[in-house]
PDB file of C-alpha atoms in Angstrom:
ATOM      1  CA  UNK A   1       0.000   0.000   0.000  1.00 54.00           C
ATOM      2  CA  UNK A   2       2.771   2.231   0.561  1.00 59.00           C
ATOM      3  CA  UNK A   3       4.334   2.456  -2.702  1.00 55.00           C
ATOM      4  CA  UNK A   4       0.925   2.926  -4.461  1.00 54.00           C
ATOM      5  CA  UNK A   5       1.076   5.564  -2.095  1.00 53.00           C
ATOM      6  CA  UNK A   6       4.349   7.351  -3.336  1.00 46.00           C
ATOM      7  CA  UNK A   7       3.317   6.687  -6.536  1.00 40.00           C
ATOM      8  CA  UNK A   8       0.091   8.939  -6.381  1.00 40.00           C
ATOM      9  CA  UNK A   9       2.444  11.769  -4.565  1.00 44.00           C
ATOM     10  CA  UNK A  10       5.253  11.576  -7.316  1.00 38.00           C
ATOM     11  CA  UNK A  11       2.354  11.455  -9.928  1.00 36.00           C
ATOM     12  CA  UNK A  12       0.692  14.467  -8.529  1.00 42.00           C
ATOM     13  CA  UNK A  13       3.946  16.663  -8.070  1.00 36.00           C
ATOM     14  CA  UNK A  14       5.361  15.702 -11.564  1.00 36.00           C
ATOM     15  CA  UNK A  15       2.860  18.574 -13.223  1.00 39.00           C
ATOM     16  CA  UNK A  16       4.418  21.035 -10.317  1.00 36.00           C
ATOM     17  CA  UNK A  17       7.997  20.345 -11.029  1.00 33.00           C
ATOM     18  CA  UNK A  18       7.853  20.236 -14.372  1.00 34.00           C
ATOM     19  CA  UNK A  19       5.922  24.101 -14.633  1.00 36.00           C
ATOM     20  CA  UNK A  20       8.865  25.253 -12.057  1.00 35.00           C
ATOM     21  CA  UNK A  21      11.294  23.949 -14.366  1.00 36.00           C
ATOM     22  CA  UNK A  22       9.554  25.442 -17.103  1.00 38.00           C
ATOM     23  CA  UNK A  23       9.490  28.402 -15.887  1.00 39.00           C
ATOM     24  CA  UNK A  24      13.507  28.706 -14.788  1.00 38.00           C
ATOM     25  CA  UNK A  25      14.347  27.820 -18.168  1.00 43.00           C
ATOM     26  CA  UNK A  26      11.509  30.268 -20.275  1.00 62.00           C
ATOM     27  CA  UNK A  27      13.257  32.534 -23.284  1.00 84.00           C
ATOM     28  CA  UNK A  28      11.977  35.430 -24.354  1.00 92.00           C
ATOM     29  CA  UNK A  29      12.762  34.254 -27.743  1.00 95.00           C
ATOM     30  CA  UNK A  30      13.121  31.084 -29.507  1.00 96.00           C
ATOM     31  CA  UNK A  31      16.431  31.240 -32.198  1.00 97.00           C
ATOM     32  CA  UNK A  32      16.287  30.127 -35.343  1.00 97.00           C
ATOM     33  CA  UNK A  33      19.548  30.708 -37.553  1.00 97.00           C
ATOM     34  CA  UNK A  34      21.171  33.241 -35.936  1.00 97.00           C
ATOM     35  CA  UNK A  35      24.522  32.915 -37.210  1.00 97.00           C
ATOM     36  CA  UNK A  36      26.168  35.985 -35.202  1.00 98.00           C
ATOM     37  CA  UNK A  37      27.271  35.335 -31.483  1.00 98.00           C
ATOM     38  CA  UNK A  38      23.911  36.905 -29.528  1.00 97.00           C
ATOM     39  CA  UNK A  39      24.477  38.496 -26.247  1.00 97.00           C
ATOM     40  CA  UNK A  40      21.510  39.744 -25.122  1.00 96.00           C
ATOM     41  CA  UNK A  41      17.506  39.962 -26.529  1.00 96.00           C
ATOM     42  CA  UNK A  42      15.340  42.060 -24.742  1.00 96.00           C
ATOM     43  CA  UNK A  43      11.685  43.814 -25.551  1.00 95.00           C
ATOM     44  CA  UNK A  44      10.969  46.419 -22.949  1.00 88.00           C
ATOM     45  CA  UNK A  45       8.221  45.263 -19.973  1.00 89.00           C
ATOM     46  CA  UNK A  46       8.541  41.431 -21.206  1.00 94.00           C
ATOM     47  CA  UNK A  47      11.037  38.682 -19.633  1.00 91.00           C
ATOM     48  CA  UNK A  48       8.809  35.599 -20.459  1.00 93.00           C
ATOM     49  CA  UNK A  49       6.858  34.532 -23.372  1.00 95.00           C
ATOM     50  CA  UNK A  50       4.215  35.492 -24.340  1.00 96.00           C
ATOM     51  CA  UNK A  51       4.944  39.272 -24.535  1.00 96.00           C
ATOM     52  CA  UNK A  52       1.719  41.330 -23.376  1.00 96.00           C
ATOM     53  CA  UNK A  53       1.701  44.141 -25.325  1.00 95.00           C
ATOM     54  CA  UNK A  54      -0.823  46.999 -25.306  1.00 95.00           C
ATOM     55  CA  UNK A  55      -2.349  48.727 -27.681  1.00 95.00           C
ATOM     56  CA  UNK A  56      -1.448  52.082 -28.871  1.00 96.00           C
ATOM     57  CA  UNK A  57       1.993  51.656 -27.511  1.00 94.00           C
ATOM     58  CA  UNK A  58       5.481  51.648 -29.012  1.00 94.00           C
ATOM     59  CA  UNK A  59       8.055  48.625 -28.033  1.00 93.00           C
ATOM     60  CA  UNK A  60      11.373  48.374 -28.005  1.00 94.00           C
ATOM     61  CA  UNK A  61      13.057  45.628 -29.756  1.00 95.00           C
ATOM     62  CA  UNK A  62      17.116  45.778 -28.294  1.00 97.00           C
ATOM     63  CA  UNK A  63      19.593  43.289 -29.194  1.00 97.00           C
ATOM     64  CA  UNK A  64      23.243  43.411 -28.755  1.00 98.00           C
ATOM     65  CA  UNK A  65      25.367  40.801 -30.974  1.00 98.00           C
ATOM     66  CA  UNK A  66      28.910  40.139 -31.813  1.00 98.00           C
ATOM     67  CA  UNK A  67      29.238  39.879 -35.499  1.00 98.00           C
ATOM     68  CA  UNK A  68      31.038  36.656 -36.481  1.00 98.00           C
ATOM     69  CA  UNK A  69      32.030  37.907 -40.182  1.00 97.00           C
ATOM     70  CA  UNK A  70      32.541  41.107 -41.571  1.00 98.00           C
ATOM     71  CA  UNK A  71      29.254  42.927 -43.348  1.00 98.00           C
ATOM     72  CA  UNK A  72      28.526  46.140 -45.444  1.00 98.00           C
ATOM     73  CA  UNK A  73      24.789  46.570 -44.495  1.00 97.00           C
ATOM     74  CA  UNK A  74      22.072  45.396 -42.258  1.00 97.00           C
ATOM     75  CA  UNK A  75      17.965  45.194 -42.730  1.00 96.00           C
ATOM     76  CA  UNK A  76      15.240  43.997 -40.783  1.00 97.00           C
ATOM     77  CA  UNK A  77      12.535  41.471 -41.746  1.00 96.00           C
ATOM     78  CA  UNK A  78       9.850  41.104 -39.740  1.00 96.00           C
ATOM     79  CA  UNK A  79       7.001  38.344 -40.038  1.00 96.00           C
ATOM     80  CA  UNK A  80       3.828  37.955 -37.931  1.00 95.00           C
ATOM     81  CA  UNK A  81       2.182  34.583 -37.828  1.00 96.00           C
ATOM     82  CA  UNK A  82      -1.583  34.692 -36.553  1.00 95.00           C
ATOM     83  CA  UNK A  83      -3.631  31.549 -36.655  1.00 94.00           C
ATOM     84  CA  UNK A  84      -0.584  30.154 -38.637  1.00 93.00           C
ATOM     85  CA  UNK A  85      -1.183  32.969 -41.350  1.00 96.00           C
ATOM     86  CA  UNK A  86       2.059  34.645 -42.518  1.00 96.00           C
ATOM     87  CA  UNK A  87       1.841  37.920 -42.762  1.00 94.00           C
ATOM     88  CA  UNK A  88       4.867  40.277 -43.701  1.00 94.00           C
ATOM     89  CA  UNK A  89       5.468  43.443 -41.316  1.00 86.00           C
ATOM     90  CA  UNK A  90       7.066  46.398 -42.334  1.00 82.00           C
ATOM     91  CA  UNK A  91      11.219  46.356 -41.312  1.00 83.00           C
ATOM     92  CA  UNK A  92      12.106  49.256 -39.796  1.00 89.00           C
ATOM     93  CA  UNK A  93      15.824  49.856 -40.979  1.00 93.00           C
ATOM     94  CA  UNK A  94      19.361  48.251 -40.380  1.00 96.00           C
ATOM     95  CA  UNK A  95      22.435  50.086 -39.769  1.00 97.00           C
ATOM     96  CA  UNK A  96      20.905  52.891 -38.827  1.00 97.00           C
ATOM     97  CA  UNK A  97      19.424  50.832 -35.583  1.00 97.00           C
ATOM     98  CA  UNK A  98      22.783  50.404 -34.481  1.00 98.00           C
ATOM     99  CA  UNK A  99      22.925  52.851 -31.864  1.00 97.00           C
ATOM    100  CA  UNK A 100      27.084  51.302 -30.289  1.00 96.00           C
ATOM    101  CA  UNK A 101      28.839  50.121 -33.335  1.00 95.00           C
ATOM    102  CA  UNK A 102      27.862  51.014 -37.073  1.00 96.00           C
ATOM    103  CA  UNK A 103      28.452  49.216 -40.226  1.00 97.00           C
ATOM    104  CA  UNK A 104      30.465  48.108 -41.982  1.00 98.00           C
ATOM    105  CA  UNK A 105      30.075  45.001 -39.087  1.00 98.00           C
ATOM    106  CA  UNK A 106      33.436  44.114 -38.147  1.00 98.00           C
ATOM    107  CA  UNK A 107      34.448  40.312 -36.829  1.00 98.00           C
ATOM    108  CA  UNK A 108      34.937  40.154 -33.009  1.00 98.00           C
ATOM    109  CA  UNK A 109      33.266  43.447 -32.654  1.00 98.00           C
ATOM    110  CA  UNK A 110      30.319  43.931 -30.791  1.00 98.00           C
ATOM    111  CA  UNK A 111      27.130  45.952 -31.340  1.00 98.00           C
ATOM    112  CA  UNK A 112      24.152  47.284 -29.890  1.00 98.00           C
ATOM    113  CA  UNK A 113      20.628  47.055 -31.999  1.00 98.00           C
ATOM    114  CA  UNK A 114      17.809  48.788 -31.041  1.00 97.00           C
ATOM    115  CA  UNK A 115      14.424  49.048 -33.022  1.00 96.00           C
ATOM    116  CA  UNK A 116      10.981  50.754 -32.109  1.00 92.00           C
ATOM    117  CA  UNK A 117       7.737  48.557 -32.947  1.00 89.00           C
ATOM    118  CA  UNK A 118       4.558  50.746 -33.442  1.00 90.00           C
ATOM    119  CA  UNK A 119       1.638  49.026 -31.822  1.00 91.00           C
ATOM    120  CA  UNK A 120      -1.033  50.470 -33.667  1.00 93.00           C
ATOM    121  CA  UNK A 121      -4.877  51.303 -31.744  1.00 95.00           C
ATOM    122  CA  UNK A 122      -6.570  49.458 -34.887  1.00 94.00           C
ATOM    123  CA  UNK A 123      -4.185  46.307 -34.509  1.00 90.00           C
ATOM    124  CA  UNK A 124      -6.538  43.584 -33.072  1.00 92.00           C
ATOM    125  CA  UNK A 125      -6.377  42.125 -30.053  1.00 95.00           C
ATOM    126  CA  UNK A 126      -4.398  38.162 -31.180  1.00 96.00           C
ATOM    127  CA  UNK A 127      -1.823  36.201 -30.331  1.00 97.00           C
ATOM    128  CA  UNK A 128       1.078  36.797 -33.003  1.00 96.00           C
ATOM    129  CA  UNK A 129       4.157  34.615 -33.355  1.00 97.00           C
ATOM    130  CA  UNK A 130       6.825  37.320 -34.544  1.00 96.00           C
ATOM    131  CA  UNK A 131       9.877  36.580 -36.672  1.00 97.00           C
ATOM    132  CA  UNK A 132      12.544  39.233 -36.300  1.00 97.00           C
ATOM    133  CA  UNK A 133      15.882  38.783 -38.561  1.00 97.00           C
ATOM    134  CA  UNK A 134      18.700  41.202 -39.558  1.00 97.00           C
ATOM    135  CA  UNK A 135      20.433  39.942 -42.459  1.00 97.00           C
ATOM    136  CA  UNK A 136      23.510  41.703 -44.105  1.00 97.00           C
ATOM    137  CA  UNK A 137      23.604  42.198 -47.599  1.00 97.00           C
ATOM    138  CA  UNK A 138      24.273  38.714 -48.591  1.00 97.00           C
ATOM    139  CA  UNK A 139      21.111  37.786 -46.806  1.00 96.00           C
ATOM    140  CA  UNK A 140      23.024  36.275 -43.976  1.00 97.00           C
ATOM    141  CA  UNK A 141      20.907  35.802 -40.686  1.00 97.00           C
ATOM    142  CA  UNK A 142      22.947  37.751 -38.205  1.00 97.00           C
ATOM    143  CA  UNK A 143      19.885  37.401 -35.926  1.00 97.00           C
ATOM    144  CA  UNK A 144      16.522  35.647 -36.351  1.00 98.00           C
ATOM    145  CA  UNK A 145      14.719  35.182 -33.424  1.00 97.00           C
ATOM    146  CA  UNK A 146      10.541  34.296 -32.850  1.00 97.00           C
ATOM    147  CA  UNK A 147       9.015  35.855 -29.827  1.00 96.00           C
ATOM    148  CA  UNK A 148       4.996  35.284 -28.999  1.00 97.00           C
ATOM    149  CA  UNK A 149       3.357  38.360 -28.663  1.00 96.00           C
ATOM    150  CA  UNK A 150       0.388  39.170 -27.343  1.00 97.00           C
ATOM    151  CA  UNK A 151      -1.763  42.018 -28.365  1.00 96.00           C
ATOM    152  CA  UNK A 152      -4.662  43.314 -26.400  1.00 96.00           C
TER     153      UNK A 152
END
């Protein structure tokens, strides 16, 4: 009877320990081909996924990298998925983000991104899962990065 016992206890706290755990290990952002050395990713008022953002606001998209290879230029893609939609979002620049650093992107060196995000009054209220890149002019991800983001 016993160890039916502690079976029922370790079944019931498995749920608990694996949320705590889930929790200690949360990212703001999920990578996904970032081919530059990222130190930091952060989106002002947000250190856990999903991102509440309100509407009309403006957010703050900072990231500071170390560029791996040398690059002319930067740009920003941006790509909201809702309801597994794509749909493109205006980038808003490249080098001129760069506010320590500025191109041309030097290897070793180490630079600090940082873009505004208009959150618009007519935007709907929905759960968005947001693609940010910055590719140089050979297309090469420096950063790409999907945070969930939700609007309300």
């Amino acid at each position: 009877m016993a160890k039916n016992q502690l079976f029922v206890f370790l079944v019931k706290l498995l749920p608990l320990l694996l949320l705590l755990v889930g929790e200690a290990t949360a990212t703001l952002y999920q990578d996904c081909g970032s081919e530059d050395k990222i130190i930091s990713f952060e989106m002002a008022d947000c250190d856990k996924p999903p991102c509440i953002v309100r509407r009309p606001t403006t957010q703050y998209i900072n990231i500071t990298f170390e560029a791996e290879s040398d690059a002319e230029s930067l740009t920003t893609t941006i790509e909201a998925k809702i309801g597994g939609i794509p749909f493109p979002w205006p980038g808003p620049g490249g080098c001129d983000l760069l506010l320590s650093g500025e191109c041309p992107l030097k290897t070793g060196n180490e630079y600090f991104y940082s873009a505004k995000m208009p959150v618009l009054e007519e935007y709907p209220s929905v759960l968005a899962y947001v693609t940010w890149k910055l590719l140089d002019e050979t297309e090469r991800v420096r950063f790409c990065g999907v945070l969930i983001i939700d609007i309300v």
